[in-house]
PDB file of C-alpha atoms in Angstrom:
ATOM      1  CA  UNK A   1     173.140  81.894 109.425  1.00 96.00           C
ATOM      2  CA  UNK A   2     169.924  80.060 110.581  1.00 96.00           C
ATOM      3  CA  UNK A   3     169.861  76.327 111.649  1.00 96.00           C
ATOM      4  CA  UNK A   4     167.258  74.710 112.599  1.00 97.00           C
ATOM      5  CA  UNK A   5     165.444  71.436 113.269  1.00 97.00           C
ATOM      6  CA  UNK A   6     162.423  69.892 113.281  1.00 96.00           C
ATOM      7  CA  UNK A   7     161.066  67.030 113.840  1.00 95.00           C
ATOM      8  CA  UNK A   8     157.943  64.965 115.509  1.00 94.00           C
ATOM      9  CA  UNK A   9     158.448  62.221 118.324  1.00 92.00           C
ATOM     10  CA  UNK A  10     156.595  58.955 118.940  1.00 92.00           C
ATOM     11  CA  UNK A  11     153.612  60.868 120.832  1.00 88.00           C
ATOM     12  CA  UNK A  12     152.947  62.990 117.966  1.00 89.00           C
ATOM     13  CA  UNK A  13     155.005  66.320 119.621  1.00 93.00           C
ATOM     14  CA  UNK A  14     155.954  68.703 117.219  1.00 95.00           C
ATOM     15  CA  UNK A  15     159.339  70.286 117.825  1.00 97.00           C
ATOM     16  CA  UNK A  16     160.991  73.369 116.396  1.00 97.00           C
ATOM     17  CA  UNK A  17     164.230  74.373 117.394  1.00 97.00           C
ATOM     18  CA  UNK A  18     165.031  77.807 115.251  1.00 97.00           C
ATOM     19  CA  UNK A  19     168.887  79.648 115.637  1.00 98.00           C
ATOM     20  CA  UNK A  20     170.340  82.431 114.057  1.00 97.00           C
ATOM     21  CA  UNK A  21     173.457  84.127 114.128  1.00 97.00           C
ATOM     22  CA  UNK A  22     173.436  87.871 112.682  1.00 96.00           C
ATOM     23  CA  UNK A  23     176.472  89.962 112.157  1.00 93.00           C
ATOM     24  CA  UNK A  24     176.365  93.690 111.144  1.00 88.00           C
ATOM     25  CA  UNK A  25     179.823  95.571 110.145  1.00 84.00           C
ATOM     26  CA  UNK A  26     180.110  99.280 108.885  1.00 78.00           C
ATOM     27  CA  UNK A  27     183.829  99.829 107.886  1.00 67.00           C
ATOM     28  CA  UNK A  28     186.172  99.835 105.108  1.00 63.00           C
ATOM     29  CA  UNK A  29     188.597  97.281 103.530  1.00 61.00           C
ATOM     30  CA  UNK A  30     191.067  97.425 105.941  1.00 63.00           C
ATOM     31  CA  UNK A  31     189.492  97.546 109.075  1.00 61.00           C
ATOM     32  CA  UNK A  32     185.878  96.133 108.674  1.00 55.00           C
ATOM     33  CA  UNK A  33     185.350  96.971 112.353  1.00 51.00           C
ATOM     34  CA  UNK A  34     186.095 100.892 112.193  1.00 57.00           C
ATOM     35  CA  UNK A  35     183.370 101.963 113.286  1.00 73.00           C
ATOM     36  CA  UNK A  36     180.719  98.893 114.372  1.00 78.00           C
ATOM     37  CA  UNK A  37     180.969  95.569 115.023  1.00 84.00           C
ATOM     38  CA  UNK A  38     177.776  93.790 116.414  1.00 89.00           C
ATOM     39  CA  UNK A  39     176.464  90.611 116.592  1.00 93.00           C
ATOM     40  CA  UNK A  40     173.324  88.599 117.228  1.00 95.00           C
ATOM     41  CA  UNK A  41     173.064  85.130 118.746  1.00 97.00           C
ATOM     42  CA  UNK A  42     169.404  84.221 118.336  1.00 97.00           C
ATOM     43  CA  UNK A  43     167.385  80.797 119.470  1.00 97.00           C
ATOM     44  CA  UNK A  44     163.675  79.888 119.536  1.00 97.00           C
ATOM     45  CA  UNK A  45     162.356  76.468 120.792  1.00 97.00           C
ATOM     46  CA  UNK A  46     158.864  75.574 120.636  1.00 97.00           C
ATOM     47  CA  UNK A  47     157.047  72.635 121.170  1.00 97.00           C
ATOM     48  CA  UNK A  48     153.330  71.767 119.941  1.00 95.00           C
ATOM     49  CA  UNK A  49     151.394  69.058 121.794  1.00 94.00           C
ATOM     50  CA  UNK A  50     147.705  67.635 120.131  1.00 91.00           C
ATOM     51  CA  UNK A  51     144.889  67.071 123.271  1.00 89.00           C
ATOM     52  CA  UNK A  52     142.882  65.107 121.690  1.00 83.00           C
ATOM     53  CA  UNK A  53     141.480  65.791 118.390  1.00 84.00           C
ATOM     54  CA  UNK A  54     140.131  69.623 118.804  1.00 88.00           C
ATOM     55  CA  UNK A  55     142.844  71.333 121.149  1.00 93.00           C
ATOM     56  CA  UNK A  56     146.373  72.156 120.889  1.00 94.00           C
ATOM     57  CA  UNK A  57     148.807  73.415 123.411  1.00 95.00           C
ATOM     58  CA  UNK A  58     151.966  75.143 122.183  1.00 96.00           C
ATOM     59  CA  UNK A  59     154.830  76.029 124.448  1.00 96.00           C
ATOM     60  CA  UNK A  60     158.139  77.664 123.953  1.00 97.00           C
ATOM     61  CA  UNK A  61     161.239  79.652 125.234  1.00 97.00           C
ATOM     62  CA  UNK A  62     163.468  82.021 123.292  1.00 97.00           C
ATOM     63  CA  UNK A  63     166.675  84.079 123.695  1.00 97.00           C
ATOM     64  CA  UNK A  64     168.422  87.048 121.519  1.00 96.00           C
ATOM     65  CA  UNK A  65     171.717  88.002 122.697  1.00 96.00           C
ATOM     66  CA  UNK A  66     173.351  91.114 121.248  1.00 93.00           C
ATOM     67  CA  UNK A  67     177.231  91.995 121.549  1.00 93.00           C
ATOM     68  CA  UNK A  68     178.412  95.375 120.171  1.00 89.00           C
ATOM     69  CA  UNK A  69     181.597  97.385 119.712  1.00 86.00           C
ATOM     70  CA  UNK A  70     181.218 100.840 118.471  1.00 81.00           C
ATOM     71  CA  UNK A  71     183.009 103.827 118.428  1.00 75.00           C
ATOM     72  CA  UNK A  72     179.030 105.811 117.666  1.00 70.00           C
ATOM     73  CA  UNK A  73     177.873 104.971 120.777  1.00 75.00           C
ATOM     74  CA  UNK A  74     180.163 102.517 122.724  1.00 80.00           C
ATOM     75  CA  UNK A  75     180.131  98.951 123.836  1.00 88.00           C
ATOM     76  CA  UNK A  76     177.151  97.352 124.805  1.00 90.00           C
ATOM     77  CA  UNK A  77     175.610  93.530 125.615  1.00 92.00           C
ATOM     78  CA  UNK A  78     171.821  93.209 125.205  1.00 92.00           C
ATOM     79  CA  UNK A  79     169.886  90.317 126.123  1.00 94.00           C
ATOM     80  CA  UNK A  80     166.402  89.726 125.705  1.00 94.00           C
ATOM     81  CA  UNK A  81     164.647  86.055 127.071  1.00 96.00           C
ATOM     82  CA  UNK A  82     160.980  84.857 127.120  1.00 97.00           C
ATOM     83  CA  UNK A  83     158.766  82.173 127.871  1.00 97.00           C
ATOM     84  CA  UNK A  84     155.520  81.454 126.778  1.00 97.00           C
ATOM     85  CA  UNK A  85     152.522  79.069 126.506  1.00 97.00           C
ATOM     86  CA  UNK A  86     149.211  78.926 124.145  1.00 97.00           C
ATOM     87  CA  UNK A  87     145.813  77.035 124.351  1.00 96.00           C
ATOM     88  CA  UNK A  88     144.182  76.702 121.543  1.00 95.00           C
ATOM     89  CA  UNK A  89     140.540  74.624 120.916  1.00 95.00           C
ATOM     90  CA  UNK A  90     137.604  74.490 118.906  1.00 93.00           C
ATOM     91  CA  UNK A  91     134.650  73.503 120.346  1.00 89.00           C
ATOM     92  CA  UNK A  92     131.491  72.988 118.085  1.00 89.00           C
ATOM     93  CA  UNK A  93     130.896  76.590 116.213  1.00 92.00           C
ATOM     94  CA  UNK A  94     133.331  78.035 119.138  1.00 94.00           C
ATOM     95  CA  UNK A  95     137.061  78.597 118.787  1.00 95.00           C
ATOM     96  CA  UNK A  96     139.310  79.933 121.284  1.00 96.00           C
ATOM     97  CA  UNK A  97     142.609  80.417 121.703  1.00 96.00           C
ATOM     98  CA  UNK A  98     144.530  82.336 125.333  1.00 97.00           C
ATOM     99  CA  UNK A  99     148.090  82.576 125.917  1.00 97.00           C
ATOM    100  CA  UNK A 100     150.727  83.943 128.284  1.00 97.00           C
ATOM    101  CA  UNK A 101     154.512  84.987 127.814  1.00 97.00           C
ATOM    102  CA  UNK A 102     156.780  86.296 130.349  1.00 96.00           C
ATOM    103  CA  UNK A 103     159.420  88.915 128.961  1.00 95.00           C
ATOM    104  CA  UNK A 104     163.032  89.058 130.358  1.00 95.00           C
ATOM    105  CA  UNK A 105     165.124  92.303 129.219  1.00 94.00           C
ATOM    106  CA  UNK A 106     168.806  93.955 130.356  1.00 92.00           C
ATOM    107  CA  UNK A 107     170.744  96.284 128.860  1.00 90.00           C
ATOM    108  CA  UNK A 108     174.548  95.937 130.098  1.00 88.00           C
ATOM    109  CA  UNK A 109     174.411  95.926 133.882  1.00 86.00           C
ATOM    110  CA  UNK A 110     171.699  98.873 134.304  1.00 84.00           C
ATOM    111  CA  UNK A 111     168.239  97.463 136.044  1.00 86.00           C
ATOM    112  CA  UNK A 112     165.819  95.443 134.175  1.00 90.00           C
ATOM    113  CA  UNK A 113     163.842  97.095 131.356  1.00 90.00           C
ATOM    114  CA  UNK A 114     161.301  94.055 131.989  1.00 91.00           C
ATOM    115  CA  UNK A 115     161.004  94.879 135.432  1.00 91.00           C
ATOM    116  CA  UNK A 116     157.247  94.635 136.421  1.00 90.00           C
ATOM    117  CA  UNK A 117     155.711  96.241 139.048  1.00 89.00           C
ATOM    118  CA  UNK A 118     153.536  94.115 141.635  1.00 90.00           C
ATOM    119  CA  UNK A 119     153.010  96.957 143.961  1.00 90.00           C
ATOM    120  CA  UNK A 120     155.074  99.767 145.201  1.00 88.00           C
ATOM    121  CA  UNK A 121     156.993  97.783 147.291  1.00 90.00           C
ATOM    122  CA  UNK A 122     157.067  94.401 145.434  1.00 93.00           C
ATOM    123  CA  UNK A 123     158.259  93.567 141.601  1.00 93.00           C
ATOM    124  CA  UNK A 124     159.447  90.789 139.405  1.00 93.00           C
ATOM    125  CA  UNK A 125     162.029  91.378 136.825  1.00 93.00           C
ATOM    126  CA  UNK A 126     159.871  89.506 134.133  1.00 94.00           C
ATOM    127  CA  UNK A 127     157.098  91.394 132.714  1.00 94.00           C
ATOM    128  CA  UNK A 128     154.235  89.052 131.459  1.00 95.00           C
ATOM    129  CA  UNK A 129     151.666  89.387 128.502  1.00 96.00           C
ATOM    130  CA  UNK A 130     148.643  88.015 128.349  1.00 97.00           C
ATOM    131  CA  UNK A 131     146.337  87.601 125.337  1.00 96.00           C
ATOM    132  CA  UNK A 132     143.035  85.685 124.364  1.00 97.00           C
ATOM    133  CA  UNK A 133     140.722  85.515 121.380  1.00 97.00           C
ATOM    134  CA  UNK A 134     137.353  83.591 120.246  1.00 97.00           C
ATOM    135  CA  UNK A 135     135.371  83.240 117.122  1.00 96.00           C
ATOM    136  CA  UNK A 136     131.669  81.932 116.885  1.00 96.00           C
ATOM    137  CA  UNK A 137     130.006  80.439 113.878  1.00 94.00           C
ATOM    138  CA  UNK A 138     126.591  81.983 114.808  1.00 91.00           C
ATOM    139  CA  UNK A 139     124.806  80.466 111.437  1.00 89.00           C
ATOM    140  CA  UNK A 140     126.711  79.137 108.397  1.00 86.00           C
ATOM    141  CA  UNK A 141     127.504  82.862 106.775  1.00 89.00           C
ATOM    142  CA  UNK A 142     127.563  84.623 110.057  1.00 94.00           C
ATOM    143  CA  UNK A 143     130.665  85.214 111.982  1.00 95.00           C
ATOM    144  CA  UNK A 144     131.233  86.571 115.205  1.00 96.00           C
ATOM    145  CA  UNK A 145     134.572  87.618 116.758  1.00 97.00           C
ATOM    146  CA  UNK A 146     136.365  89.010 119.696  1.00 97.00           C
ATOM    147  CA  UNK A 147     140.233  89.547 120.643  1.00 97.00           C
ATOM    148  CA  UNK A 148     142.234  91.595 123.640  1.00 97.00           C
ATOM    149  CA  UNK A 149     145.782  91.497 124.108  1.00 97.00           C
ATOM    150  CA  UNK A 150     148.856  93.218 125.779  1.00 96.00           C
ATOM    151  CA  UNK A 151     152.005  94.439 123.754  1.00 94.00           C
ATOM    152  CA  UNK A 152     155.655  95.313 125.580  1.00 94.00           C
ATOM    153  CA  UNK A 153     158.671  96.954 123.262  1.00 94.00           C
ATOM    154  CA  UNK A 154     161.870  97.268 124.931  1.00 93.00           C
ATOM    155  CA  UNK A 155     164.118  99.912 123.519  1.00 90.00           C
ATOM    156  CA  UNK A 156     167.473  99.116 121.363  1.00 86.00           C
ATOM    157  CA  UNK A 157     170.606  99.658 121.812  1.00 84.00           C
ATOM    158  CA  UNK A 158     170.973 102.319 118.767  1.00 81.00           C
ATOM    159  CA  UNK A 159     167.857 104.131 120.614  1.00 85.00           C
ATOM    160  CA  UNK A 160     169.414 104.379 123.897  1.00 86.00           C
ATOM    161  CA  UNK A 161     173.007 105.742 122.851  1.00 83.00           C
ATOM    162  CA  UNK A 162     173.608 106.633 119.287  1.00 79.00           C
ATOM    163  CA  UNK A 163     174.920 110.253 119.306  1.00 76.00           C
ATOM    164  CA  UNK A 164     175.551 111.667 115.983  1.00 75.00           C
ATOM    165  CA  UNK A 165     174.848 113.844 112.782  1.00 76.00           C
ATOM    166  CA  UNK A 166     174.457 113.780 109.047  1.00 76.00           C
ATOM    167  CA  UNK A 167     173.644 116.811 107.141  1.00 80.00           C
ATOM    168  CA  UNK A 168     171.356 118.923 109.434  1.00 85.00           C
ATOM    169  CA  UNK A 169     170.401 116.575 111.723  1.00 87.00           C
ATOM    170  CA  UNK A 170     171.604 115.944 114.483  1.00 86.00           C
ATOM    171  CA  UNK A 171     170.716 112.340 116.418  1.00 82.00           C
ATOM    172  CA  UNK A 172     170.788 112.933 120.358  1.00 85.00           C
ATOM    173  CA  UNK A 173     171.278 109.740 122.880  1.00 84.00           C
ATOM    174  CA  UNK A 174     168.272 108.596 125.179  1.00 88.00           C
ATOM    175  CA  UNK A 175     169.413 106.772 127.454  1.00 85.00           C
ATOM    176  CA  UNK A 176     166.670 107.368 130.108  1.00 87.00           C
ATOM    177  CA  UNK A 177     164.147 106.113 127.425  1.00 88.00           C
ATOM    178  CA  UNK A 178     161.471 103.757 129.007  1.00 90.00           C
ATOM    179  CA  UNK A 179     159.921 100.376 127.454  1.00 92.00           C
ATOM    180  CA  UNK A 180     156.529 100.879 125.420  1.00 94.00           C
ATOM    181  CA  UNK A 181     153.330  99.046 126.785  1.00 94.00           C
ATOM    182  CA  UNK A 182     150.278  98.659 125.357  1.00 96.00           C
ATOM    183  CA  UNK A 183     147.125  96.491 124.975  1.00 97.00           C
ATOM    184  CA  UNK A 184     144.177  96.260 122.179  1.00 97.00           C
ATOM    185  CA  UNK A 185     141.159  95.163 122.250  1.00 98.00           C
ATOM    186  CA  UNK A 186     138.478  94.366 119.473  1.00 97.00           C
ATOM    187  CA  UNK A 187     134.974  93.131 119.048  1.00 98.00           C
ATOM    188  CA  UNK A 188     133.323  92.461 115.119  1.00 97.00           C
ATOM    189  CA  UNK A 189     131.056  90.566 113.143  1.00 96.00           C
ATOM    190  CA  UNK A 190     131.048  89.419 109.351  1.00 96.00           C
ATOM    191  CA  UNK A 191     128.312  88.715 107.197  1.00 94.00           C
ATOM    192  CA  UNK A 192     128.822  86.620 103.840  1.00 92.00           C
ATOM    193  CA  UNK A 193     126.315  87.409 101.286  1.00 92.00           C
ATOM    194  CA  UNK A 194     125.789  85.147  97.765  1.00 88.00           C
ATOM    195  CA  UNK A 195     124.805  87.156  94.736  1.00 86.00           C
ATOM    196  CA  UNK A 196     124.070  85.201  91.872  1.00 86.00           C
ATOM    197  CA  UNK A 197     125.566  81.925  91.186  1.00 86.00           C
ATOM    198  CA  UNK A 198     129.080  82.841  90.656  1.00 89.00           C
ATOM    199  CA  UNK A 199     129.834  85.784  93.282  1.00 92.00           C
ATOM    200  CA  UNK A 200     130.334  86.556  96.829  1.00 91.00           C
ATOM    201  CA  UNK A 201     130.909  89.082  98.870  1.00 92.00           C
ATOM    202  CA  UNK A 202     131.136  89.901 102.741  1.00 92.00           C
ATOM    203  CA  UNK A 203     129.816  92.794 105.521  1.00 94.00           C
ATOM    204  CA  UNK A 204     132.159  93.779 108.061  1.00 95.00           C
ATOM    205  CA  UNK A 205     131.813  95.670 111.332  1.00 97.00           C
ATOM    206  CA  UNK A 206     134.495  95.940 114.178  1.00 97.00           C
ATOM    207  CA  UNK A 207     135.253  98.526 117.083  1.00 98.00           C
ATOM    208  CA  UNK A 208     138.374  98.483 118.788  1.00 96.00           C
ATOM    209  CA  UNK A 209     140.540 100.197 121.162  1.00 97.00           C
ATOM    210  CA  UNK A 210     144.398 100.711 121.236  1.00 97.00           C
ATOM    211  CA  UNK A 211     146.236 101.666 124.452  1.00 96.00           C
ATOM    212  CA  UNK A 212     149.480 102.960 124.692  1.00 95.00           C
ATOM    213  CA  UNK A 213     151.988 104.038 127.104  1.00 92.00           C
ATOM    214  CA  UNK A 214     155.537 105.671 127.076  1.00 89.00           C
TER     215      UNK A 214
END
């Protein structure tokens, strides 16, 4: 089920609250939770505020709670929460956007998956993620772009604790699985060309790099 509400206040700020309850069971007619009973509770609140005519500020909070009862990989609780902020602006031929997101993730009573090391002695339980992008219209049909962004993905309960077999395939649990992190950057240019009166096409060239860990 997906209840949500959307409204605009007297200051023209846009508010959007999305929620979800998601249930997955594997069993039979007599015992619905014979093998597993998994519930997900999700909520995301977002506010968009217009700053003058050319700029926009986006703020949000999100939380996902998973409660799992399973004979295949035990009983577990995982929580993933985050807060985020993004700023967008358009100045003549230049479009800019930048944002930051703080991720929190914990499985059962284990150490935080989202732990971020500032130094060998100092760490925090939230993982910061940054992104930035820009677009510039060099000429009417010539566009330049660049972007850089980070990402993180935390292991799921199934990836860590499922231990089963099907046919000749054996699946082993991996409780020590680490979060995946990475970053990517791109720079590119697009040139639109007109062919006669009715045809248009474009040339696009880009260079990009992706870096992944774990």
